[in-house]
CSV table of C-alpha atoms in Angstrom, one decimal:
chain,number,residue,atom,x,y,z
A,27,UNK,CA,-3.6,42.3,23.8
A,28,UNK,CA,-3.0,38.8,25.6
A,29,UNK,CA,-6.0,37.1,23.1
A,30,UNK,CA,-4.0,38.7,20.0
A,31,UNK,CA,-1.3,37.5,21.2
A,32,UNK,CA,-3.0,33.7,22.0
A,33,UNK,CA,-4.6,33.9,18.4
A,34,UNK,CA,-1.8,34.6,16.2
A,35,UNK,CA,0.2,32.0,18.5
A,36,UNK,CA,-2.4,29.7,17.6
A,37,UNK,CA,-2.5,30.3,13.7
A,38,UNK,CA,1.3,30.4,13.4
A,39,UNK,CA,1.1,26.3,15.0
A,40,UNK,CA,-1.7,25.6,12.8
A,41,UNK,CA,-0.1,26.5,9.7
A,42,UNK,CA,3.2,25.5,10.6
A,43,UNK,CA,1.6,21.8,11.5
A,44,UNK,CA,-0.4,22.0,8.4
A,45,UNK,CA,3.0,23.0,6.1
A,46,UNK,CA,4.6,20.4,7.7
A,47,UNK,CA,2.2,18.3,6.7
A,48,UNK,CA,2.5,18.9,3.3
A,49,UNK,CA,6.1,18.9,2.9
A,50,UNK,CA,6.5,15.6,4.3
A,51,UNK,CA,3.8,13.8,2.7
A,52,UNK,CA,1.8,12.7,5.4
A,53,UNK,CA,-1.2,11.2,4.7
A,54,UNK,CA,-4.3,10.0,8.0
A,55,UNK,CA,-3.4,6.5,9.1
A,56,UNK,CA,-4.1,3.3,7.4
A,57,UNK,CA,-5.0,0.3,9.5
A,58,UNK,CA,-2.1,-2.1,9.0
A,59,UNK,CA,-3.3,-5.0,7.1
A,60,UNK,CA,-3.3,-8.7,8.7
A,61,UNK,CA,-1.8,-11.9,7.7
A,62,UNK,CA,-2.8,-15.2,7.7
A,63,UNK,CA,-1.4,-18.7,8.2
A,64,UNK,CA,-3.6,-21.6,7.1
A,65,UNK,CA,-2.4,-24.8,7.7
A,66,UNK,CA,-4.1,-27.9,6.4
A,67,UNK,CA,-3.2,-31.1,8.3
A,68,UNK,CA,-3.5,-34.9,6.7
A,69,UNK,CA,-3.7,-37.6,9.3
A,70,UNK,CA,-3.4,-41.6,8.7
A,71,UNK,CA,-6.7,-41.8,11.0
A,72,UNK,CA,-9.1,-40.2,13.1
A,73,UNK,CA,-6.3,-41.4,16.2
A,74,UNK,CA,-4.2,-39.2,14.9
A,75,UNK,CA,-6.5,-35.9,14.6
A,76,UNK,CA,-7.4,-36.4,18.1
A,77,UNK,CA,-4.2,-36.2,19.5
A,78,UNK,CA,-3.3,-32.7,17.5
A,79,UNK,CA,-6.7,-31.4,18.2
A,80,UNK,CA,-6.0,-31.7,21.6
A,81,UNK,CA,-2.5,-30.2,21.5
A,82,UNK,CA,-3.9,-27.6,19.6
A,83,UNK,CA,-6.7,-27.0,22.4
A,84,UNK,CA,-4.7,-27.3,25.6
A,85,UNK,CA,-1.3,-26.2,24.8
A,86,UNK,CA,-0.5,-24.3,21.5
A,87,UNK,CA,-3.8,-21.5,21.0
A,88,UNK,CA,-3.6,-20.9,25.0
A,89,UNK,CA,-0.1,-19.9,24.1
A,90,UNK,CA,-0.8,-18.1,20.4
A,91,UNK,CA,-3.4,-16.0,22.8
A,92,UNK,CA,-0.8,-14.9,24.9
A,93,UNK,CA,0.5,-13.6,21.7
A,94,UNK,CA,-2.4,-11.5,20.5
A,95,UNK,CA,-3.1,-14.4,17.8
A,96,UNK,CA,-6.6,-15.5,17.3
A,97,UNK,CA,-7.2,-19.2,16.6
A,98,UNK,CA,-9.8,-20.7,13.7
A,99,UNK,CA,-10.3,-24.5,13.8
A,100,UNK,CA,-12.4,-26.7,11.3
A,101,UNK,CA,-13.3,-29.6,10.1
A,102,UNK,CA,-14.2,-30.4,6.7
A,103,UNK,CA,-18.1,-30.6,6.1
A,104,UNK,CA,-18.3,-34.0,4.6
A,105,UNK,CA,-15.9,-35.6,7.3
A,106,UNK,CA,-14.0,-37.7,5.1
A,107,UNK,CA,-11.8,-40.5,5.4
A,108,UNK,CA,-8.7,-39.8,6.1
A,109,UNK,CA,-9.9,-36.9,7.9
A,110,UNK,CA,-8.2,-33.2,8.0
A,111,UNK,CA,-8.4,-30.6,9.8
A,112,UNK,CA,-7.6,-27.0,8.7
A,113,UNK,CA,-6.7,-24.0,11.3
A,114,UNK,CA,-6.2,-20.9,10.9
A,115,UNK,CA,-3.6,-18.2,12.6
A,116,UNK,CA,-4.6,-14.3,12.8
A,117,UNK,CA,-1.3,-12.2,13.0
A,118,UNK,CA,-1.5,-8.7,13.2
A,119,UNK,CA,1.0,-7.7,10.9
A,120,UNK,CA,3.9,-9.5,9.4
A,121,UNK,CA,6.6,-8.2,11.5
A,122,UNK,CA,4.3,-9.5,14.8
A,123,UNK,CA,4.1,-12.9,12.3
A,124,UNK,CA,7.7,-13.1,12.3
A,125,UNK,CA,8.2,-12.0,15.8
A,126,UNK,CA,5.9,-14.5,17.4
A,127,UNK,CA,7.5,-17.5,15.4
A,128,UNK,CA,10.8,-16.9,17.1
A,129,UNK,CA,9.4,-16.4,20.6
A,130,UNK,CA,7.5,-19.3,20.8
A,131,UNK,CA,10.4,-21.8,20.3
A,132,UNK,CA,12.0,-20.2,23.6
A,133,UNK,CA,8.3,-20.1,26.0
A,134,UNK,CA,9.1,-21.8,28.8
A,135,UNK,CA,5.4,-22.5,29.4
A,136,UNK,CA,5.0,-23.6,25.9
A,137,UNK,CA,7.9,-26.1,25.6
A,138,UNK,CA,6.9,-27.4,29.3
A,139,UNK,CA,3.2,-28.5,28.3
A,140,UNK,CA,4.2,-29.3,24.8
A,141,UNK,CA,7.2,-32.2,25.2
A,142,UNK,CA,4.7,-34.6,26.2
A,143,UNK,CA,2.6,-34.3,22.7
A,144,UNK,CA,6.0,-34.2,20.9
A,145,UNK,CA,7.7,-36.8,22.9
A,146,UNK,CA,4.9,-39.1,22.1
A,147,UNK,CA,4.5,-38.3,18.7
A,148,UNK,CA,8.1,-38.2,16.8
A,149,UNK,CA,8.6,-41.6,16.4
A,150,UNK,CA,4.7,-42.5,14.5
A,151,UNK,CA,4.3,-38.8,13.6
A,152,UNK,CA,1.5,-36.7,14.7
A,153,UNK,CA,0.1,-36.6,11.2
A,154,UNK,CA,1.1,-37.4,8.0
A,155,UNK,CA,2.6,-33.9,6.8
A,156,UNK,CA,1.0,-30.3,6.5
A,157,UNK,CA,0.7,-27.9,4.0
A,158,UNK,CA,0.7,-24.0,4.7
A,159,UNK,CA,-0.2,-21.1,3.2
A,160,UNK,CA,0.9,-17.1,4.2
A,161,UNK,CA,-2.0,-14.2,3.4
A,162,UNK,CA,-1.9,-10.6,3.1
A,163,UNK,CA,-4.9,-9.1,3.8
A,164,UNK,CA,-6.7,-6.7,1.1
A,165,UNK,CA,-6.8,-3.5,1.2
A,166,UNK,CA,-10.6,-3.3,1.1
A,167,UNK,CA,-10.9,-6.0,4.6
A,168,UNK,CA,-7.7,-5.0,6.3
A,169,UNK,CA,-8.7,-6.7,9.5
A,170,UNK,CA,-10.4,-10.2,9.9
A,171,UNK,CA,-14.1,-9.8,10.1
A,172,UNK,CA,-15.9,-12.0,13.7
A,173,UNK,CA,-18.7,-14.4,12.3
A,174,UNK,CA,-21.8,-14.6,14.4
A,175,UNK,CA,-22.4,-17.1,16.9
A,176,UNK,CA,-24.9,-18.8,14.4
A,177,UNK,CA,-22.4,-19.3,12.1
A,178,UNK,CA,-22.9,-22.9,11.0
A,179,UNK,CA,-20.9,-23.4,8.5
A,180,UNK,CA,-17.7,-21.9,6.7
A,181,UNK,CA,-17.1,-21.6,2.4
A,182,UNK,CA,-13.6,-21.7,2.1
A,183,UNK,CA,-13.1,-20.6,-1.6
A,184,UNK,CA,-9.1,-20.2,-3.4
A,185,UNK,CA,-9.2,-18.8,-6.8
A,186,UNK,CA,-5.9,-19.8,-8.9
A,187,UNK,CA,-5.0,-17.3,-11.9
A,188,UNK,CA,-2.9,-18.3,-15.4
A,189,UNK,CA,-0.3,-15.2,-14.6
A,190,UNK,CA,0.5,-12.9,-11.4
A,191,UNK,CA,-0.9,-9.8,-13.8
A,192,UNK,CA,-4.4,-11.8,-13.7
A,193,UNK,CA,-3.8,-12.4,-10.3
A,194,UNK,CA,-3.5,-8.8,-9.6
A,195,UNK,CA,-6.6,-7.3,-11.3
A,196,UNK,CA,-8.6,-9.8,-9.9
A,197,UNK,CA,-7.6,-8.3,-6.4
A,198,UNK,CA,-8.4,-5.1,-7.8
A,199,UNK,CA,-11.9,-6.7,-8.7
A,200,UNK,CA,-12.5,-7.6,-5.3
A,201,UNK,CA,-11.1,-4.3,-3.6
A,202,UNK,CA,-12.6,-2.1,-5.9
A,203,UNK,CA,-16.1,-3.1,-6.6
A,204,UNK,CA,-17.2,-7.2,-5.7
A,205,UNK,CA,-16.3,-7.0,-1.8
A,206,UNK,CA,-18.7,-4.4,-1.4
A,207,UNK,CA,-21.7,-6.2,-3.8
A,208,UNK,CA,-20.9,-9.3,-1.4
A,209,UNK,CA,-21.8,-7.5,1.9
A,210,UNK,CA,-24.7,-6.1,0.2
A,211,UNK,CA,-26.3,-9.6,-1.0
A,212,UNK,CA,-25.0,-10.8,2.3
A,213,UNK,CA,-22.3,-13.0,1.6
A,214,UNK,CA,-20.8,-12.6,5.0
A,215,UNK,CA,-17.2,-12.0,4.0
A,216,UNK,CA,-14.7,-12.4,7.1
A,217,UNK,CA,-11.3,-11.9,5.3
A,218,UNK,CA,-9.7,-11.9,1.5
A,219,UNK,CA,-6.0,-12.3,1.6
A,220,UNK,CA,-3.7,-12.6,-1.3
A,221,UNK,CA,-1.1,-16.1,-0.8
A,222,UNK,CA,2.4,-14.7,-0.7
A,223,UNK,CA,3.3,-18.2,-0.5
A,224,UNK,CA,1.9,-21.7,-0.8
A,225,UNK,CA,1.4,-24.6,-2.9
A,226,UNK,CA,-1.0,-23.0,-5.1
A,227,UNK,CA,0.3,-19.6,-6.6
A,228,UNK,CA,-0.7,-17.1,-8.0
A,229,UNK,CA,-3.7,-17.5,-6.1
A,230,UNK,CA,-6.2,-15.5,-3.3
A,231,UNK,CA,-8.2,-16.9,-0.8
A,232,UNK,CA,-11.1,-15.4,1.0
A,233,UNK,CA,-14.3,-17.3,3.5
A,234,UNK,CA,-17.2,-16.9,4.4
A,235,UNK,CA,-19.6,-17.9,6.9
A,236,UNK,CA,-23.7,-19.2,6.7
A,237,UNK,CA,-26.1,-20.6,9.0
A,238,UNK,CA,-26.5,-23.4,6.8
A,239,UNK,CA,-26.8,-24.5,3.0
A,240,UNK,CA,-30.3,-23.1,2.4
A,241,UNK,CA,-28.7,-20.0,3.1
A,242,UNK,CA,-25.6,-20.3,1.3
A,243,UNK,CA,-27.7,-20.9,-1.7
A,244,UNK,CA,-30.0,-18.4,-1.1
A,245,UNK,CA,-27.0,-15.5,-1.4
A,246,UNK,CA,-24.9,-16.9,-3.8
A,247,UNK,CA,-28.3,-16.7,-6.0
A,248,UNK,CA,-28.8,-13.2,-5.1
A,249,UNK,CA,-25.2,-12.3,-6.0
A,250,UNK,CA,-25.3,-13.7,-9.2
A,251,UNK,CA,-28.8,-12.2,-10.2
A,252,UNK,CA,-27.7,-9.3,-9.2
A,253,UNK,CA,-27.0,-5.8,-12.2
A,254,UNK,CA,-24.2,-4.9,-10.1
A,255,UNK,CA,-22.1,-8.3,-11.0
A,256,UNK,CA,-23.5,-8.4,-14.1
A,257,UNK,CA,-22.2,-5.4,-15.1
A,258,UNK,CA,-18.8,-5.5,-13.2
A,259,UNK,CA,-18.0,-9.2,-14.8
A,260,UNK,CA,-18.4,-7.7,-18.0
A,261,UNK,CA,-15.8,-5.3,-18.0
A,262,UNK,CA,-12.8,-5.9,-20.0
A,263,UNK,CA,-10.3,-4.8,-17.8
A,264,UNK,CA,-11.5,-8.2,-15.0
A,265,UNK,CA,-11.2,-10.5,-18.2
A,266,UNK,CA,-9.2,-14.0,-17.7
A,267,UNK,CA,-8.4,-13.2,-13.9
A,268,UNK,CA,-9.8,-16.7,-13.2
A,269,UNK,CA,-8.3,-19.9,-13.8
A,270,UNK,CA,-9.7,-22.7,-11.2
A,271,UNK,CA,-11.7,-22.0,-8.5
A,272,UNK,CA,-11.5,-24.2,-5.1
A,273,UNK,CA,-14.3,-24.3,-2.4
A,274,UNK,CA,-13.9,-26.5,0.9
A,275,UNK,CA,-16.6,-26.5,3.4
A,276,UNK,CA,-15.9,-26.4,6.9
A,277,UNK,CA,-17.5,-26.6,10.3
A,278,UNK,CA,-16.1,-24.9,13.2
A,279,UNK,CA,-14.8,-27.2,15.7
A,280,UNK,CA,-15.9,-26.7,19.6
A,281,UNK,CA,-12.8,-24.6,20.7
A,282,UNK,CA,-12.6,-22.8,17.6
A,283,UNK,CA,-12.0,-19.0,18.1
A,284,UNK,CA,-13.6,-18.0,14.7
């Protein structure tokens, strides 16, 4: 009697669990996709990189860990003159973005080891100015993806489109089929983001990482040889998604995190 008992108990849960389910929609849990600050600095000289580089080093990702925010920092490949240097911010969700850009204004650690770099630097400037951009990730990478250790060097790549529409079904392009033909060739994907806003818009950006140059030729050959983007590029529906395409390549500086 007591195990009849237990087992219709335990059926009338189930279904009631599974009704309420149904009635409310729910539906298994979706990682909740990251966002991405780049920021691209432009110095007056190599005196002047120094100086941020350092205050990025010692004072501001120490402080962004705290956070949960993971640090990328780069240089360009060719090293030119003036130099830049390009970081990048890993938030875990927007409202965390939003969250930690209040709270670090009112750190008491932060603003103690941080007054000396701005103290010293707001009369000459610490650089010349610095552009930023804000990413959602995709849907198909919702997290940022950990290059290896031999990671030598970094294709940042920024594809512009004529309308947001084009914009859009290129994103579906990547989601649906191409991010999946790029981890098959080897491509080494770490993130696709869509900008939200920047100074180039409607635009998505995505990187990826390579030992070196032989390699990065290597895959890009096999991507483009392959059926799969043969066939996919073809389609009608991923026409004119294009408009420019922008690639930067970047080295990983010593205390990069990425």
């Amino acid at each position: 009697m007591k195990r009849r008992n237990f087992l219709r108990s335990t059926a009338l849960l189930t279904t009631t669990a599974i009704t309420g389910n149904a009635l409310s929609g729910a539906n298994p849990a979706q990682p909740e996709k990251e966002i991405y600050e780049w920021r691209v600095y432009h110095f007056k000289n190599g005196g002047q990189k120094r100086k941020l580089d350092e205050y990025y080093r010692d004072v501001l990702i120490p402080t962004l860990n705290e956070f949960g925010v993971k640090v990328g920092a780069f240089n360009e490949y060719g090293m030119d003159e003036p130099p830049k240097a390009y970081y990048m911010l890993v938030f875990s969700s927007m409202a965390s973005y939003l969250q930690i850009k209040n709270r670090l204004w009112s750190h008491i650690s932060f603003l103690d080891k941080s007054k000396d770099f701005f103290k010293s630097t707001e009369e000459h400037g610490a650089y010349v100015r610095f552009e930023t951009s804000l990413l959602k990730a995709f849907d198909a990478i919702p997290t940022f993806r950990q290059p290896e250790k031999e990671r030598g060097l970094l294709e940042l790549r920024t594809y512009e489109s004529n309308n947001e529409e084009a914009g859009q079904r290129k994103i579906r392009m990547f989601n649906n089929e191409e991010i999946a033909l790029f981890d098959k060739v080897g491509l080494n994907p770490t993130f696709f983001g869509e900008i939200l806003a920047g100074p180039q818009m409607p635009a998505l950006m995505y990187m990826l990482w390579f030992k070196d140059m032989d390699e990065r030729k290597e895959k890009w050959s096999r991507f483009g040889a392959s059926p799969e983007w043969k066939k996919m590029s073809s389609k009608k529906e991923y026409e004119n998604t294009v408009s420019v395409v922008n690639k930067k390549f970047l080295l990983p500086m010593d205390f990069s995190q990425i």
